[in-house]
Coordinates of C-alpha atoms and ligand atoms in Angstrom, one line a residue:
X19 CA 120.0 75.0 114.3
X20 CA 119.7 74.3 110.5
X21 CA 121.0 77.6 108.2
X22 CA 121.5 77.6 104.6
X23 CA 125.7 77.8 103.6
X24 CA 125.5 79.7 99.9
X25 CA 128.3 80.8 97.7
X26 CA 126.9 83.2 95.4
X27 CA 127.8 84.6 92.0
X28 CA 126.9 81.7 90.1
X29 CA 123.9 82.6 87.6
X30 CA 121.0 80.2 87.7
X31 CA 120.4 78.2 85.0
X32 CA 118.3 75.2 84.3
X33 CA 114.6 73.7 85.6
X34 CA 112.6 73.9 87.8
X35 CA 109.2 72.3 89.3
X36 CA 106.2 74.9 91.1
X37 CA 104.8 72.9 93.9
X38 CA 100.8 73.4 94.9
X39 CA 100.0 76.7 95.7
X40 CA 100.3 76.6 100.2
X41 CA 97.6 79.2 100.8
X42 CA 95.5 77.3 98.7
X43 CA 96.1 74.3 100.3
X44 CA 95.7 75.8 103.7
X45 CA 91.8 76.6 102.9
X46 CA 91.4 73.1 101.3
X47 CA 92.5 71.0 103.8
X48 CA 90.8 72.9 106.5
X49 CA 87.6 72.9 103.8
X50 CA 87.9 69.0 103.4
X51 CA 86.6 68.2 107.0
X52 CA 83.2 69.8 105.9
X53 CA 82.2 66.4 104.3
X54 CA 81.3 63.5 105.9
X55 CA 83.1 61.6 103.0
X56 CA 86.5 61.1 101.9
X57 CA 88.2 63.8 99.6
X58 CA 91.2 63.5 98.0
X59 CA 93.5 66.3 97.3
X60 CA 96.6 66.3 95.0
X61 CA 99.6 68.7 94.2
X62 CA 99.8 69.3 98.5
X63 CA 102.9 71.2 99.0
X64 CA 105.1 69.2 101.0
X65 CA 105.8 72.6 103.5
X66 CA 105.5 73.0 107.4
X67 CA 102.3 74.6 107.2
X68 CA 100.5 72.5 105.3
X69 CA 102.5 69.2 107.6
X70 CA 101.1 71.4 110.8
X71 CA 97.5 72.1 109.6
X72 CA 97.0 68.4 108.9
X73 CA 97.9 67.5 112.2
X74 CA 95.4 69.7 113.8
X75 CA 92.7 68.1 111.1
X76 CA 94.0 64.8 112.8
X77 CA 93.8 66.1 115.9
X78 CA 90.3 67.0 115.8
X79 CA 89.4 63.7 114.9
X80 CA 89.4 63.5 111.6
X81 CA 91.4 60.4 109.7
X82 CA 94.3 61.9 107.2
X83 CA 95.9 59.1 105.2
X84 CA 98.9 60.6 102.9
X85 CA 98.7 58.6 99.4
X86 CA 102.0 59.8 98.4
X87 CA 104.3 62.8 99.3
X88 CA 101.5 65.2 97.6
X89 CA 98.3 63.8 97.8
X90 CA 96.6 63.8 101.0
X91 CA 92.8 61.4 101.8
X92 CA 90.6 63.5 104.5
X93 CA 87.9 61.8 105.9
X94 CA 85.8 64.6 108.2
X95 CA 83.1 61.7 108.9
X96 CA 85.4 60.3 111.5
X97 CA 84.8 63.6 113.8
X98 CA 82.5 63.8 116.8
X99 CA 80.8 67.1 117.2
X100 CA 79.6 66.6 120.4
X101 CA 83.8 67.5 121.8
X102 CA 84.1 71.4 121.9
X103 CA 86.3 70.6 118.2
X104 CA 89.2 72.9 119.9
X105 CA 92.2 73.5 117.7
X106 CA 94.8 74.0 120.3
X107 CA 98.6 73.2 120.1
X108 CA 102.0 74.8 120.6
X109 CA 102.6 74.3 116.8
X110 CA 99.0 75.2 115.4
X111 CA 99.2 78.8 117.2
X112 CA 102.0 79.5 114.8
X113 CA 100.4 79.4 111.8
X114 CA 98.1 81.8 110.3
X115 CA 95.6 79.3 108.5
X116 CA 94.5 77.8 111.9
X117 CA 91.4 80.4 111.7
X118 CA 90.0 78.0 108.8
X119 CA 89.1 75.6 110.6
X120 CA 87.0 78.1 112.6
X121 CA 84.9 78.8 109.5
X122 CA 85.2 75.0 108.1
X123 CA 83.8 73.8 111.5
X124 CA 81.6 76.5 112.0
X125 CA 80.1 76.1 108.6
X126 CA 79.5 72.2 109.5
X127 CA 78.8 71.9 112.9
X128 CA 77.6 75.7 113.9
X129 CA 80.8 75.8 116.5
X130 CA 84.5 75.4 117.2
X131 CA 87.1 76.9 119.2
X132 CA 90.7 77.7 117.8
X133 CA 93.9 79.2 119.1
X134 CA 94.2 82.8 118.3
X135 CA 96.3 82.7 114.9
X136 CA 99.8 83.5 114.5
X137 CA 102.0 83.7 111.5
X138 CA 104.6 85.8 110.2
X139 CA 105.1 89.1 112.3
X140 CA 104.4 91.1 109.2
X141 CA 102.1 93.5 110.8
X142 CA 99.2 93.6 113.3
X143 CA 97.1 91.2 111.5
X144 CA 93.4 92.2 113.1
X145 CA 90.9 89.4 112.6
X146 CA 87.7 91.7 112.8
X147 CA 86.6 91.1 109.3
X148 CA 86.3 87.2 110.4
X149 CA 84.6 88.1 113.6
X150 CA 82.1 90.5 111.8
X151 CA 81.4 87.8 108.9
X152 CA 80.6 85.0 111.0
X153 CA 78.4 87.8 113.5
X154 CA 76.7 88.6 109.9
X155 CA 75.9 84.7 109.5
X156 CA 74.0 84.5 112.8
X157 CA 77.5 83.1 114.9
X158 CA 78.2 84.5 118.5
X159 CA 82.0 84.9 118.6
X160 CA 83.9 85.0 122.1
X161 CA 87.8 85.6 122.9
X162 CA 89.1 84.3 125.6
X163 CA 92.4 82.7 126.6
X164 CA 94.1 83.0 123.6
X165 CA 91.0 81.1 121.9
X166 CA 89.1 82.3 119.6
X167 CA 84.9 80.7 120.2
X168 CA 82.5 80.9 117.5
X169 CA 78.8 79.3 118.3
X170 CA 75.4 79.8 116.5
X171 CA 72.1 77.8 116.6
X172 CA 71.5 78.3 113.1
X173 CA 73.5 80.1 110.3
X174 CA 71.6 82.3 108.1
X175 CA 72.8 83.6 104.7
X176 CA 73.6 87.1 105.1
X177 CA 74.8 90.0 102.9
X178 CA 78.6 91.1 103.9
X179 CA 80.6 94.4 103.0
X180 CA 84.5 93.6 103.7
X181 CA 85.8 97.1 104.7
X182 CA 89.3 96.0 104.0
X183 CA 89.8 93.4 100.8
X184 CA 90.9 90.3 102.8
X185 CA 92.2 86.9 101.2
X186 CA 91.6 85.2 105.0
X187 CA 88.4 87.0 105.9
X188 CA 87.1 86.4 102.2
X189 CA 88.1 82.4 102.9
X190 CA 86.9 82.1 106.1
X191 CA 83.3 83.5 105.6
X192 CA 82.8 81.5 102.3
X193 CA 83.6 78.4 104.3
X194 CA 81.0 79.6 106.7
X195 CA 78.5 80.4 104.4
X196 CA 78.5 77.1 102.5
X197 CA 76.0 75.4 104.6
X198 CA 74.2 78.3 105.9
X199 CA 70.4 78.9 105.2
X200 CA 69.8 80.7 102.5
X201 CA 71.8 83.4 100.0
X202 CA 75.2 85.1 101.2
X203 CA 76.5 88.0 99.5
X204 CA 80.1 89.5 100.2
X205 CA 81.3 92.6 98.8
X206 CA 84.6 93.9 97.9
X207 CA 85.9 90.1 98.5
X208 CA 89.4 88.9 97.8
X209 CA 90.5 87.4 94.6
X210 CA 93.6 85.8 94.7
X211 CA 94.0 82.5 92.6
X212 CA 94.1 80.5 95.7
X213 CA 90.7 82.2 96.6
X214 CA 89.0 81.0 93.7
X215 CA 90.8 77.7 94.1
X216 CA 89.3 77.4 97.3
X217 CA 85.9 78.6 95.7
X218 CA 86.3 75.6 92.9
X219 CA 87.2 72.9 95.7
X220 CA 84.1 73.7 97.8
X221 CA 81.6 73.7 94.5
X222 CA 83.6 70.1 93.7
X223 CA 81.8 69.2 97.0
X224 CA 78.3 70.4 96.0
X225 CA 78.8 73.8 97.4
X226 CA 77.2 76.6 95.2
X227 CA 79.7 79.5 94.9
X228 CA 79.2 82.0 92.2
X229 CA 81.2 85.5 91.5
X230 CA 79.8 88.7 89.5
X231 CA 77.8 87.7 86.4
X232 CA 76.6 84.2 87.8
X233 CA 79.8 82.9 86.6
X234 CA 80.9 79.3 88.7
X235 CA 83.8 80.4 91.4
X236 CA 84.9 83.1 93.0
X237 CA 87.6 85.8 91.4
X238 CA 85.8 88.5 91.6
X239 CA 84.9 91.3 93.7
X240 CA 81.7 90.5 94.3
X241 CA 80.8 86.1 95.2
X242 CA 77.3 84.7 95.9
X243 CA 77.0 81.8 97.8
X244 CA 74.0 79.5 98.1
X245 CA 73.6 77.3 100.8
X246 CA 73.1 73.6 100.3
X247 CA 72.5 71.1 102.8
X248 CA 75.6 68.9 103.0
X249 CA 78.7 68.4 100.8
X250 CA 80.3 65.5 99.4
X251 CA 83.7 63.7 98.8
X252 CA 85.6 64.8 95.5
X253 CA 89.5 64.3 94.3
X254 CA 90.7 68.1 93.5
X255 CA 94.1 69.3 92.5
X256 CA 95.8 71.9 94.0
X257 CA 97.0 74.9 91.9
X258 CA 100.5 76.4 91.2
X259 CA 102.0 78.5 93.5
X260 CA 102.1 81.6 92.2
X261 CA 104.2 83.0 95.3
X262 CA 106.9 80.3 94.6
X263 CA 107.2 80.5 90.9
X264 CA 107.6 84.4 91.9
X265 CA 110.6 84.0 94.1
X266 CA 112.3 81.2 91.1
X267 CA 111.6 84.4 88.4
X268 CA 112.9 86.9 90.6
X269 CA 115.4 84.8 91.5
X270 CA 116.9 83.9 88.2
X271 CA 116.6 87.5 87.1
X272 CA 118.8 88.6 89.8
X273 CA 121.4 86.2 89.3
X274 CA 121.5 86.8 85.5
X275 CA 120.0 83.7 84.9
X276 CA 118.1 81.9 82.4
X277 CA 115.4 79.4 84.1
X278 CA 112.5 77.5 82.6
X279 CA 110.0 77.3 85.5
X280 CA 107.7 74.3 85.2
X281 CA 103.9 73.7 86.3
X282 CA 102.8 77.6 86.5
X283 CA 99.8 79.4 85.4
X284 CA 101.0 82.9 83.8
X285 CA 98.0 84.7 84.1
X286 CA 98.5 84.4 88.1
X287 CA 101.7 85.4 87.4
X288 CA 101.2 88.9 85.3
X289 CA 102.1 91.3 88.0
X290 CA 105.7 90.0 88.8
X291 CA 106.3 89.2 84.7
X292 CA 105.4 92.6 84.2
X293 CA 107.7 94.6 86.2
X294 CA 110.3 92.0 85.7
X295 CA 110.0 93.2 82.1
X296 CA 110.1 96.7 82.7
X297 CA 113.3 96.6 84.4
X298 CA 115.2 94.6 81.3
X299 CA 114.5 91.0 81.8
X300 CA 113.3 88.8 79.6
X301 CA 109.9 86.7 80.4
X302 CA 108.8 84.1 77.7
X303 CA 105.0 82.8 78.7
X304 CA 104.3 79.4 77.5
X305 CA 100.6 77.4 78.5
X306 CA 102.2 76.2 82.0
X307 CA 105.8 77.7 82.2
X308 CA 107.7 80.7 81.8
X309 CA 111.0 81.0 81.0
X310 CA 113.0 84.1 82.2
X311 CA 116.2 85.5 81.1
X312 CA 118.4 88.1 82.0
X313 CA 122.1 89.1 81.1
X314 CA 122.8 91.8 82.2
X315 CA 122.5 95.1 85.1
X316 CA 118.5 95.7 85.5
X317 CA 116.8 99.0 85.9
X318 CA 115.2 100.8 88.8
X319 CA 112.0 101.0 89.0
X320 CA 108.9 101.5 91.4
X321 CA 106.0 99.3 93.3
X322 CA 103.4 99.4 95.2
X323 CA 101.9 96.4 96.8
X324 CA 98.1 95.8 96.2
X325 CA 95.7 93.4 96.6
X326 CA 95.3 90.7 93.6
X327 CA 95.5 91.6 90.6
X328 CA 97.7 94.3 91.9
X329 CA 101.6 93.3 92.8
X330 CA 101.6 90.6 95.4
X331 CA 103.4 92.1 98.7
X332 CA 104.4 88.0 99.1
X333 CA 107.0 89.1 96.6
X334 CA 107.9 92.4 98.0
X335 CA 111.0 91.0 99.7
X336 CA 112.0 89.2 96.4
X337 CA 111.5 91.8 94.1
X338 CA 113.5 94.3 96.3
X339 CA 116.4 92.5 96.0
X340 CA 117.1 92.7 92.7
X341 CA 115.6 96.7 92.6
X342 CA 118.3 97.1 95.2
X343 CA 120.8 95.4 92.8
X344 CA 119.1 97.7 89.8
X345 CA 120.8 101.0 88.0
X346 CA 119.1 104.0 89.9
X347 CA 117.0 104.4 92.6
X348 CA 113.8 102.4 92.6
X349 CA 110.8 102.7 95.6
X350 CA 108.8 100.3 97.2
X351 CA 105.7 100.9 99.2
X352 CA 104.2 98.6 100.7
X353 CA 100.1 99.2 101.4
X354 CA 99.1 95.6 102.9
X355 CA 101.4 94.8 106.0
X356 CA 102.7 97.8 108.0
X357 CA 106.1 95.2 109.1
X358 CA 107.1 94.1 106.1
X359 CA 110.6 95.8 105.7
X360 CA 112.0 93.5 108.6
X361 CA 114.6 91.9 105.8
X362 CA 116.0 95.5 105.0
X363 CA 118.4 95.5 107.9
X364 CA 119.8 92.0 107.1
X365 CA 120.2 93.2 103.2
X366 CA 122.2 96.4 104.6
X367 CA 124.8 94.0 105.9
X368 CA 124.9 92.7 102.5
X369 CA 126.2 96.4 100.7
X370 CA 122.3 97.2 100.0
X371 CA 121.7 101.0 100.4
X372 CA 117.9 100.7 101.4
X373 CA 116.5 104.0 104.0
X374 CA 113.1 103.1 105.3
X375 CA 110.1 105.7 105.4
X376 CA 107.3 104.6 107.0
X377 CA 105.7 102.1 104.6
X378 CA 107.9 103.5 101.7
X379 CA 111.5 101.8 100.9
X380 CA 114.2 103.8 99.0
X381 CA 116.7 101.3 96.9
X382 CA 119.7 103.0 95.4
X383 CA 120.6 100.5 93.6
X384 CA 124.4 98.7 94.2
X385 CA 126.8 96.6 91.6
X386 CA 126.5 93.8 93.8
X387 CA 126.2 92.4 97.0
X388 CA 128.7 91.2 99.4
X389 CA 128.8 87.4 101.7
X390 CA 127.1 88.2 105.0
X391 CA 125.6 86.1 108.1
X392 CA 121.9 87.0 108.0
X393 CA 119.1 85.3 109.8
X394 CA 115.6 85.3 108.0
X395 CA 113.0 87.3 110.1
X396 CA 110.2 85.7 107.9
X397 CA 108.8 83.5 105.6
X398 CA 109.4 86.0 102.3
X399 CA 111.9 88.1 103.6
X400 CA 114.1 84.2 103.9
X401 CA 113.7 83.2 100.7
X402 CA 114.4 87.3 100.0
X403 CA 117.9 86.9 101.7
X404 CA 118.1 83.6 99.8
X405 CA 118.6 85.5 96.3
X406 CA 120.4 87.7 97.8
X407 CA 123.1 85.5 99.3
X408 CA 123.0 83.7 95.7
X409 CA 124.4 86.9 94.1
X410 CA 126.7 87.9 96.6
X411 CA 130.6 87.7 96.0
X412 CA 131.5 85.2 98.5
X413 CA 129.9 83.0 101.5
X414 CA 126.5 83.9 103.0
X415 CA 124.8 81.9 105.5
X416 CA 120.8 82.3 106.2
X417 CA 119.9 81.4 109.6
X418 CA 115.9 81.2 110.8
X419 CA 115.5 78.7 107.8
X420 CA 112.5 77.2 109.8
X421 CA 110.9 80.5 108.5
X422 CA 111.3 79.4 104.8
X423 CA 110.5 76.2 105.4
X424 CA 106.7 77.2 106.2
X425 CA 106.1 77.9 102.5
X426 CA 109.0 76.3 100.5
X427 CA 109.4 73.1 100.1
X428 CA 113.0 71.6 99.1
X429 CA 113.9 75.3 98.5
X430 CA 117.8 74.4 98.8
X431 CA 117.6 71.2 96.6
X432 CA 115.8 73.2 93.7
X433 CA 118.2 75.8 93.8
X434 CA 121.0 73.3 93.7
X435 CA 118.7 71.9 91.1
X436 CA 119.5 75.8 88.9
X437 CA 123.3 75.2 89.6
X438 CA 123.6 77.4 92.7
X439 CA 125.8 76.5 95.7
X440 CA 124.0 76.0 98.8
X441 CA 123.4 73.5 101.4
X442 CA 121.7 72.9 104.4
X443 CA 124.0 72.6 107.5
X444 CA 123.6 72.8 111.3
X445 CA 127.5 72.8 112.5
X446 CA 130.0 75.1 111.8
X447 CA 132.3 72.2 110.9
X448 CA 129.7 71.3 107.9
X449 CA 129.7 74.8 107.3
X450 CA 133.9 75.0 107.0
X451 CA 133.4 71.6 105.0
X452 CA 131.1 73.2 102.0
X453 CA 133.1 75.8 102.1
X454 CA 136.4 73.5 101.2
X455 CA 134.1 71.8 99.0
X456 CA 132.8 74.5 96.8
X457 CA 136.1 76.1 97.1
Ligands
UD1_504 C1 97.0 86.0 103.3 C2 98.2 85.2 103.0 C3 99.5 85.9 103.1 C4 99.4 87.2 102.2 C5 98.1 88.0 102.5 C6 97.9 89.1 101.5 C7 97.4 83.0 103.7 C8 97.5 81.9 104.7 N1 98.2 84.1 103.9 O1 97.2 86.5 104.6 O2 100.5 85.1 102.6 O3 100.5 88.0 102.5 O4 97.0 87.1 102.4 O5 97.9 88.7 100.2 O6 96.7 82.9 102.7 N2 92.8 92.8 107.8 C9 92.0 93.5 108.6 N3 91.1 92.7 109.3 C10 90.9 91.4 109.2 C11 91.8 90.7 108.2 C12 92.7 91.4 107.6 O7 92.1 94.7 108.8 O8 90.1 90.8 109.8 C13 93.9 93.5 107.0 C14 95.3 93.1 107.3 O9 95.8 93.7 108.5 C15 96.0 93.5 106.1 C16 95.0 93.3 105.0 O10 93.7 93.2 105.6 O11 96.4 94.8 106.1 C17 95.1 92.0 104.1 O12 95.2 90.9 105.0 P1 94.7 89.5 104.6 O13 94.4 89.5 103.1 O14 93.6 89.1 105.5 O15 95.9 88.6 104.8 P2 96.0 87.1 105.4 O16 94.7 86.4 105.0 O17 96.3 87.1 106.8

């Protein structure tokens, strides 16, 4: 089984490159199929979700033609609605973005059928606010099997309160809605940056997707969606990922780094650049980079997870590293996913002094971390274990890598990249080598 060997205590320093943003590219791809033409998309991340969700595109019948490593042809002309268009496989059930193709084949041919959706365990992850927008649209929704049905003769525009801000629910319902007949309202939508990427891709197709004050896009709290008949081929290009540039920042800040990260947008990035700054590192914003810098112990300090623009709780894991690593005791609550402290028992093997209550974490803050074999129970909470494993005196190893490699892609090569020592390894003989290796 592949497992990252590190040997930490090396600050990073150097470069480094922000791939496409994967949740962004999750709703694309699955919003590509909703033209009969051919779309191009550039800056795909090169990451297992994005590998998996394309193989289900294939596998519906649609013809996927990778132009190079990051830029992907989609040709949804190729599909025949008259199958059932099920989305079933041992590997699609496992991710979480499967449930856009329900909306993207809904939206185009008023049905589909999908596994149930999986995903990091990071909670309970209902799906009701999917289920109620596409009831809203005029859809008839059925579970059944582990398959999730969703049928309608014709979809009507429809006005829809989210009761719960939802980036997959927001998403899904737009896709929906694209087509429908007539004007859709939701309230109290999402607004992550990959949300109004999504938004922007779909109007590059004809769609007409407006937020609050008519402007073009989504990104705010309110979006207005007209329906148009049909949509057309475009070439689009994926944004940053803001989640990824995150985990580089938090990363170099722990390590008492000093790291240019390359192809960002800051404003996506204000929440983590903020409290970075409050707790003594140094962020310098440029147009597409940041540079941050840190030299010496942080502070404590305290967040709370919140829906965009609020701090992302995709960096919770990342963040509390370092807190825990900070001078004084620092909390972290977590209001999004009730299962998102999974990493905190891993991190205690490390030296971290972390007590769990309920959705609230304590850090008292240690000098350092010591080498430990963790295993990465998910995709945040691996990369999480990553940094923390890159400041520890000594060897770490990281098993449960497949977790990481969901969202990151060459995460070890672009932290070898910064100067730290890991590899990837799958024997315990390359794990002795590295180890006379790096010394
Ligand atoms: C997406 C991201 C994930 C991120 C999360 C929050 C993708 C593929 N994944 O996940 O990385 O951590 O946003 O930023 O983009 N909820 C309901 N009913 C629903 C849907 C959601 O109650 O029908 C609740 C969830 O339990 C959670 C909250 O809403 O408490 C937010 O979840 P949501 O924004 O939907 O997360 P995902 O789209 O699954």
């Amino acid at each position: 089984m592949e497992q990252y060997v590190i040997k930490g205590g090396r600050p990073l320093e150097g470069e480094v490159t922000i791939a496409g943003a994967k949740n962004a590219a999750l709703g694309i791809l699955a919003a590509a199929v909703m033209t009969d033409q051919e779309v191009t998309i550039e800056n795909v991340p090169n990451v297992r979700d994005t590998r998996v969700l394309l193989q289900a595109i294939q596998g519906i019948g649609a013809r996927v033609r990778y132009i190079d490593e990051h830029t992907v042809a989609i040709c949804g002309g190729t599909i025949n609605p008259n199958t059932d268009l099920c989305v079933d496989d041992e590997y699609i059930r496992k991710i979480r973005a499967s449930y856009y193709l329900l909306g993207a084949l809904l939206g185009k041919y008023n049905h589909s059928q999908v596994a149930l959706p999986g995903g990091c365990d990071i909670g309970a992850r209902p799906i009701d606010l999917h289920i109620k927008g596409f009831e809203a649209l005029g859809a008839h929704v059925d579970i059944a099997n582990g398959m999730i049905s969703v049928e309608a003769d014709e979809l009507i525009g429809s006005h829809i309160y989210m009761d719960v801000i939802s980036v997959g629910a927001t998403i899904n319902v737009m896709m929906a809605a694209v087509m429908a007949n007539g004007k859709t309202t939701i309230e109290n939508a999402a607004k992550e940056p990959h949300i109004v990427d999504v938004a922007n891709f779909l109007n590059s197709m004809g769609a007409n997707i407006r937020g609050a004050g008519n402007i073009k896009g989504a990104g705010t709290d309110v979006i207005r969606i007209r329906g148009v008949k049909s949509l057309h081929g475009t070439t689009y290009s994926i944004i940053p990922d803001q989640i990824e540039a995150g985990t580089f920042m938090v990363a170099a800040a722990a390590t008492r780094g000093n790291v240019l990260i390359k192809n960002v947008i800051p404003k996506h990035l204000e929440a983590i650049t903020s409290k970075l700054t409050d707790i003594g590192a140094t962020v310098i914003e440029y147009d597409d980079s940041v540079r941050v810098m840190c030299n010496k112990r942080l502070k404590a300090t305290n967040i709370k997870t919140l829906p965009y623009p609020g701090f992302p709780t995709d960096m919770q894991p990342q963040m509390a590293v370092t807190l825990a690593l900070s001078n004084g005791t620092s909390i972290v609550t977590e209001s999004i996913f009730e299962n998102r402290f999974k990493y905190v028992a891993e991190l205690s093997r490390m030296g971290a002094h972390i007590r769990v209550e309920g959705n609230t974490a304590i850090l008292d803050g240690v000098e350092t971390f010591t080498g430990a074999n963790v295993a990465a129970p998910d995709l945040r909470a691996g990369a999480a274990l990553v940094i923390a494993a890159l400041v520890a005196n000594d060897f770490s190893t990281v098993c449960d890598i497949k977790y990481i490699q969901r969202g990151y892609e060459k995460f070890d090569e672009k932290l070898r990249g910064l100067g730290a020592l890991i590899e990837k390894v799958e024997t315990d003989k390359e794990i002795q080598k590295f180890k006379l290796k790096v010394g």
